[in-house]
Short mmCIF file of C-alpha atoms and ligand atoms in Angstrom, two decimals:
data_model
loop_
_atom_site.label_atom_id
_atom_site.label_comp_id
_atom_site.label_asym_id
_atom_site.label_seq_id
_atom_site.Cartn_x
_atom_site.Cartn_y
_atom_site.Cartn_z
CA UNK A 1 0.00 0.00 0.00
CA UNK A 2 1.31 3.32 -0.62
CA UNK A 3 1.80 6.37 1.54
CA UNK A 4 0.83 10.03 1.10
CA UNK A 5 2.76 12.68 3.21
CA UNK A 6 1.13 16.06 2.73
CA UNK A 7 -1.72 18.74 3.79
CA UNK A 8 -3.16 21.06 1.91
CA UNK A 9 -6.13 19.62 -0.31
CA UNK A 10 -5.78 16.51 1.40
CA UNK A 11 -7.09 17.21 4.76
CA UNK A 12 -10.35 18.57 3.71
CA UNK A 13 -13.73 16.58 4.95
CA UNK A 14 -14.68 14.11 2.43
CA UNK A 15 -11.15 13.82 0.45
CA UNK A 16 -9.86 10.57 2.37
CA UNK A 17 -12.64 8.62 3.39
CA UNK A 18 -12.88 5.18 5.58
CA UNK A 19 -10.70 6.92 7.85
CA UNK A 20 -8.99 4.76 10.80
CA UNK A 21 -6.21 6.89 12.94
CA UNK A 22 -3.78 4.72 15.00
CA UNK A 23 -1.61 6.73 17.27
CA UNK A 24 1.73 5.00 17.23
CA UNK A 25 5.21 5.53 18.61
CA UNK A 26 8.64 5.11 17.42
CA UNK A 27 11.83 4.89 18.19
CA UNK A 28 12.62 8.29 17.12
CA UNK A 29 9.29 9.68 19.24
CA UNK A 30 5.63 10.18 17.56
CA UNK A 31 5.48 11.48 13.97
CA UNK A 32 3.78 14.53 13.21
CA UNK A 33 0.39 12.94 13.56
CA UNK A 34 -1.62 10.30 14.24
CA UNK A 35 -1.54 7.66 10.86
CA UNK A 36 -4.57 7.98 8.67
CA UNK A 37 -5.60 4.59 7.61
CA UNK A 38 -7.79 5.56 4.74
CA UNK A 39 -9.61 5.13 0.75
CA UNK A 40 -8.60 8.41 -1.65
CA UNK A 41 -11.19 7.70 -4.03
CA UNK A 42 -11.44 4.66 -3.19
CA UNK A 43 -8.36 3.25 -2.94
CA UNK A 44 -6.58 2.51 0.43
CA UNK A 45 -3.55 5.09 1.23
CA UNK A 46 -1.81 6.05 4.41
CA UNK A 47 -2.06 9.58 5.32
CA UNK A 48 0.33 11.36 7.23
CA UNK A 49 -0.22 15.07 8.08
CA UNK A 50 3.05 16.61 7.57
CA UNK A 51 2.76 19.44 9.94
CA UNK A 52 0.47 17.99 12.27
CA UNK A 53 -3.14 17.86 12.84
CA UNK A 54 -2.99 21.39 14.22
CA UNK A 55 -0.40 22.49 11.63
CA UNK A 56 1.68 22.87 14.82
CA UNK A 57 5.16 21.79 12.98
CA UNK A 58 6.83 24.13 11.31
CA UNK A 59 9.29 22.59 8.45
CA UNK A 60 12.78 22.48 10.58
CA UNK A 61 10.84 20.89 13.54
CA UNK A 62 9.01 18.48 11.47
CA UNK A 63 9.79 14.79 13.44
CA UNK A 64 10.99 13.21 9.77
CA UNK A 65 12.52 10.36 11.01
CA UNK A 66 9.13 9.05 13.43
CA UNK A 67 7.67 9.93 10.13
CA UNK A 68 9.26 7.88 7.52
CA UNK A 69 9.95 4.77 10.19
CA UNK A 70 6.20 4.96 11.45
CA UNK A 71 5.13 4.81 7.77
CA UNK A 72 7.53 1.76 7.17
CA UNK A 73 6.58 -0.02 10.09
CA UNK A 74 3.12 0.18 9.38
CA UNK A 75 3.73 -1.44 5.77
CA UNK A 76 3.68 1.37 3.18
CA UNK A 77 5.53 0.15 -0.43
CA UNK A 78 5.94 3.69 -1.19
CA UNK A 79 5.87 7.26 0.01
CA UNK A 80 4.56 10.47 -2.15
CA UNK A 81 4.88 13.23 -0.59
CA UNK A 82 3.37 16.54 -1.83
CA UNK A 83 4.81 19.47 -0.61
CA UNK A 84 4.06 23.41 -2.34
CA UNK A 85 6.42 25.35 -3.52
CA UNK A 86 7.86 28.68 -5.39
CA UNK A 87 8.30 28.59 -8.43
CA UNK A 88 11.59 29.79 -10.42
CA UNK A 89 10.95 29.27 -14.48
CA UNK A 90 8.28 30.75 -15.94
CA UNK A 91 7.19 26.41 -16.33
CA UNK A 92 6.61 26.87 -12.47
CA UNK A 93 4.34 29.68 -12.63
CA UNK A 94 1.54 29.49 -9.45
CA UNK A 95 -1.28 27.26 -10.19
CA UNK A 96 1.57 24.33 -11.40
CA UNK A 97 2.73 20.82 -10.59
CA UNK A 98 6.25 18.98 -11.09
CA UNK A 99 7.60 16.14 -10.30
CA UNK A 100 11.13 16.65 -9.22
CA UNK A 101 13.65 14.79 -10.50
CA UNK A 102 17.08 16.37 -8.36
CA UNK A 103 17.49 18.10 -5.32
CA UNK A 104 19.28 20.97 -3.92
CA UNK A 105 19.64 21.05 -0.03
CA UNK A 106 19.94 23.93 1.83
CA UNK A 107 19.33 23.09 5.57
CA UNK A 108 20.74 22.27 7.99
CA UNK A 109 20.42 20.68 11.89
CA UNK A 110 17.69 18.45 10.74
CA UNK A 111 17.72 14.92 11.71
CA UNK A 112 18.47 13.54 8.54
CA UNK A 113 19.26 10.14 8.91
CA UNK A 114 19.12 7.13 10.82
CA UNK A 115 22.63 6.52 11.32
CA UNK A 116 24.08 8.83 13.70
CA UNK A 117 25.09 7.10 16.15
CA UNK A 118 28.19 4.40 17.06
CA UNK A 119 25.21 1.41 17.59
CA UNK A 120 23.58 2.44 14.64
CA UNK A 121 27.22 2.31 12.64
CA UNK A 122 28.34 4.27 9.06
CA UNK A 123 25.94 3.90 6.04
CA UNK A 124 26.33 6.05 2.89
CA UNK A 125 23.04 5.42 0.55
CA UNK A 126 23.36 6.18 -2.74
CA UNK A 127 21.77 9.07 -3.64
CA UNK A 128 22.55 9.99 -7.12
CA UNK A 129 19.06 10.20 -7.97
CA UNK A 130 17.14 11.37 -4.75
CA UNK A 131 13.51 10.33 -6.10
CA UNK A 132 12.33 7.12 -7.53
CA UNK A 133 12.34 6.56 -10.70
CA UNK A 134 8.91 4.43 -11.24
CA UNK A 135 7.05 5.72 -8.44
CA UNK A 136 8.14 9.69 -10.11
CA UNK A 137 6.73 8.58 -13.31
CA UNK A 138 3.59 6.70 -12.08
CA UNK A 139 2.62 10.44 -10.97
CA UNK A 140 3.47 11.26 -14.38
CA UNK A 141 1.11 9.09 -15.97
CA UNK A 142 -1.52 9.54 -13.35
CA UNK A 143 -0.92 13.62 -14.39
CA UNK A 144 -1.81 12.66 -17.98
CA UNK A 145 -4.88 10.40 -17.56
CA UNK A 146 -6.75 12.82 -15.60
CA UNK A 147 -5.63 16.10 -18.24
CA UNK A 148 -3.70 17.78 -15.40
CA UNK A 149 -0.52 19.43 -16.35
CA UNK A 150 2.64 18.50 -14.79
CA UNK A 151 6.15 19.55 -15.47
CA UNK A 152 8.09 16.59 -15.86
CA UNK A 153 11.50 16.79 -14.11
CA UNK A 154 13.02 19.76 -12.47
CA UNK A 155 15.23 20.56 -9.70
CA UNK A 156 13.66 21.20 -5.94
CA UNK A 157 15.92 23.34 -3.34
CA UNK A 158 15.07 22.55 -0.07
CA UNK A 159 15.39 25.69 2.44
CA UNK A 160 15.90 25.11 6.21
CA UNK A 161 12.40 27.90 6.73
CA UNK A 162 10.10 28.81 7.96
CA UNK A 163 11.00 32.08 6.57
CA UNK A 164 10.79 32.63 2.81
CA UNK A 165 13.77 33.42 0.69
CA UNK A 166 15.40 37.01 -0.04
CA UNK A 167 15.23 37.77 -3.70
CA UNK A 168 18.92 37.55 -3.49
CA UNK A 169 18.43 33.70 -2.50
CA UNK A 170 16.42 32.74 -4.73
CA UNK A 171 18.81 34.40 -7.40
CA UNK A 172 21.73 32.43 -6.02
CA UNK A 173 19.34 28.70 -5.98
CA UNK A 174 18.34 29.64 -9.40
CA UNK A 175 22.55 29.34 -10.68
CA UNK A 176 22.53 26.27 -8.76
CA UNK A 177 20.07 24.94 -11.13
CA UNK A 178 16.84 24.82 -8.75
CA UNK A 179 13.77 25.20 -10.45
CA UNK A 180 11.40 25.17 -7.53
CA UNK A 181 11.78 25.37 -3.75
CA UNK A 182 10.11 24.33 -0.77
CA UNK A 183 11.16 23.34 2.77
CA UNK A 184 9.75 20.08 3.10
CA UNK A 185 10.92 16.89 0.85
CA UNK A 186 14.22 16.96 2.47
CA UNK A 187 15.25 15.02 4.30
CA UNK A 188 12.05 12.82 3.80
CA UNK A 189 13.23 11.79 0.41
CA UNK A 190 16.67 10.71 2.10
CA UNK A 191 15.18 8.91 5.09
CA UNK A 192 12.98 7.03 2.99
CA UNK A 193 16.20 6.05 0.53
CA UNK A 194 17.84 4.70 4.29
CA UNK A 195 14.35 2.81 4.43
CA UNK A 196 14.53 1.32 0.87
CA UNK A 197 11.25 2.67 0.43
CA UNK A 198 10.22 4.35 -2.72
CA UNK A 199 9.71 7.67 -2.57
CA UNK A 200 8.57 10.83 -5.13
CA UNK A 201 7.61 14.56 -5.09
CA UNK A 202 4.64 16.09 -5.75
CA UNK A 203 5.33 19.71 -5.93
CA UNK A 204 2.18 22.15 -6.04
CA UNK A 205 3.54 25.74 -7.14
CA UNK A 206 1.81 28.16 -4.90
CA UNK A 207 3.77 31.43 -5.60
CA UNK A 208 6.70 32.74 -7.93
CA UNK A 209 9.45 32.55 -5.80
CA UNK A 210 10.94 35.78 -3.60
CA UNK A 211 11.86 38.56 -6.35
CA UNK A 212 10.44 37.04 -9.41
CA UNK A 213 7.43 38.12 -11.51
CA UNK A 214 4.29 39.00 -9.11
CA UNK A 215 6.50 38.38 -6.38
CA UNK A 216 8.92 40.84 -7.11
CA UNK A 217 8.42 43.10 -4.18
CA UNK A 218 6.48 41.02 -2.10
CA UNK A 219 4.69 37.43 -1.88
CA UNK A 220 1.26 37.92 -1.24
CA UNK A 221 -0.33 33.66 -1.21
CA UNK A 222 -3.94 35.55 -1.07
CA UNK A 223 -3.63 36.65 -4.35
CA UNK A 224 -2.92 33.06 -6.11
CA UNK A 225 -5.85 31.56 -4.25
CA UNK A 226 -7.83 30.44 -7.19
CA UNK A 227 -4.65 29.38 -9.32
CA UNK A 228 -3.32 27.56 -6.12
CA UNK A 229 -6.85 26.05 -5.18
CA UNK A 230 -7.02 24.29 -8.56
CA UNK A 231 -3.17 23.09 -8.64
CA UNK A 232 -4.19 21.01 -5.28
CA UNK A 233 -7.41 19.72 -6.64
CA UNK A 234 -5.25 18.63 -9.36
CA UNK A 235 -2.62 17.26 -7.05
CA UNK A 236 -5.44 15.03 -5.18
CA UNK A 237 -6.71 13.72 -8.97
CA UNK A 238 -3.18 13.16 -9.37
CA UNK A 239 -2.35 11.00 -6.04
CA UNK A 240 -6.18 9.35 -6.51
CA UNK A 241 -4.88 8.10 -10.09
CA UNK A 242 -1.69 6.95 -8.99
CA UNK A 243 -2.74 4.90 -6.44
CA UNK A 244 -5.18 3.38 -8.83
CA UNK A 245 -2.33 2.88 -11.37
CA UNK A 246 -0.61 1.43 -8.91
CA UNK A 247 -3.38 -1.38 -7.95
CA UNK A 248 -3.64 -2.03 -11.71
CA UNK A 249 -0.12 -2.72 -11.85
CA UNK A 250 -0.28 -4.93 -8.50
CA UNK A 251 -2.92 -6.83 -9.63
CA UNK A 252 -1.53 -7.35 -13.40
CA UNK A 253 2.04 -8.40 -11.54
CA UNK A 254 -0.52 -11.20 -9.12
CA UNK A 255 1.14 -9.01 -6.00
CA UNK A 256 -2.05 -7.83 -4.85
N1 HPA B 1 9.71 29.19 -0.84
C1 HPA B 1 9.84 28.11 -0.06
N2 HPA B 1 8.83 27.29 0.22
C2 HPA B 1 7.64 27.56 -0.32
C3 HPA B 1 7.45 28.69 -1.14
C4 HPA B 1 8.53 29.54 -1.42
O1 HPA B 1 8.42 30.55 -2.13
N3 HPA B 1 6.13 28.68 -1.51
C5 HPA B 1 5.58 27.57 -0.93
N4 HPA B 1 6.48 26.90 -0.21
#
């Protein structure tokens, strides 16, 4: 079964149904919320509320590694997590998805892996290509059979937050080669490659990042709320499809 890390769109009433929530513990502490056994349009998913059921956690304080363990533990195959973002290209304009395929990171003190300690011993994943393949183009495919535009590939620079970027910043990510950035997929991505579990972005473009286009003096969110309102009732069409994709391909492979 797969897993969905994320918030916005997905918490609404009525979006994941069926719902069962298990409190559970780990042994790095409780994960940002309780785990949302649930059906996304029917099909079963496990829900995790990134930043809590309060939106208490802010993204540096986020407990990523209860998060990705309680997830494994409780037998996901996969992890998507949807996160928003600011976009850099005009591609990433508000109102946008992507699916990243590289990663710039940018913060720093998070616990970002699982091996940190003499017990736990030295492990260097390989991390050449942060998201998985199949599970990055599943989303892909799931974008194009339910007409949603995604931008396929692309670059996401993860910022330690929860302030935005100067204009200067986002100058400087954009020579790095970042097309997007958020404050979220890292180190999720990297715990989950510690894991061996699957893992892909789902990045919803809420705003043109610090300094560029109608962000150039300021960024106002208010003022993308219809462009941003349909990118995440794309992104839940999206994850739906997937997850039915998925199935399909479960079934078809007699794993089900
Ligand atoms: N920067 C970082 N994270 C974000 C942004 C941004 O402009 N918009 C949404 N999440």
């Amino acid at each position: 079964m797969l897993a969905l890390i994320g918030g916005t769109g997905f918490e609404n009433d009525g979006i994941i149904t069926d719902c069962d929530e298990v409190l559970v513990e780990t042994p790095w502490g409780a994960p940002s919320a309780p785990l949302v056994f649930g059906c996304l349009g029917g099909e079963e998913v496990i829900f995790l509320r990134r930043h809590g059921a309060r939106h208490e956690w802010a993204p540096h304080r986020i407990p990523y590694r209860a998060n990705l363990w309680a997830l494994k533990k409780a037998g996901a195959t996969g992890v998507i997590g949807v996160g928003t973002v600011g976009g850099i290209g005009e591609a990433m304009t508000a109102g946008t998805l992507m699916v990243p395929d590289q990663l710039l990171d940018y913060t720093w003190g998070r616990e970002h892996t699982y091996y940190d300690s003499p017990e736990a011993g030295v492990k260097h994943i390989d991390f050449t290509l942060p998201f998985d393949e199949n599970l990055s183009g599943l989303l892909v495919r799931a974008a194009r059979r339910t007409g949603n535009t995604i931008v396929e590939g692309g670059c996401y620079a993860c910022t330690q937050g929860p302030r935005l970027e100067t204009a200067a910043e986002v100058q400087r990510f954009a020579r790095d080669g970042a097309n997007v950035i958020g404050m979220t997929l890292y180190p999720e991505c990297a715990l989950a490659r510690e894991l061996e579990l699957p893992y892909a972005g789902l990045c919803v473009s809420v705003n043109s990042a610090a300094g560029l286009r109608e962000s150039r003096k300021v960024i106002r969110f208010e003022a993308l709320a219809e462009a941003v309102n349909r990118a995440v009732a794309g992104a839940v069409e999206v994850v739906r499809e997937a997850l039915r994709l998925e199935r399909e391909l479960r079934e078809e492979n007699g794993l089900a």
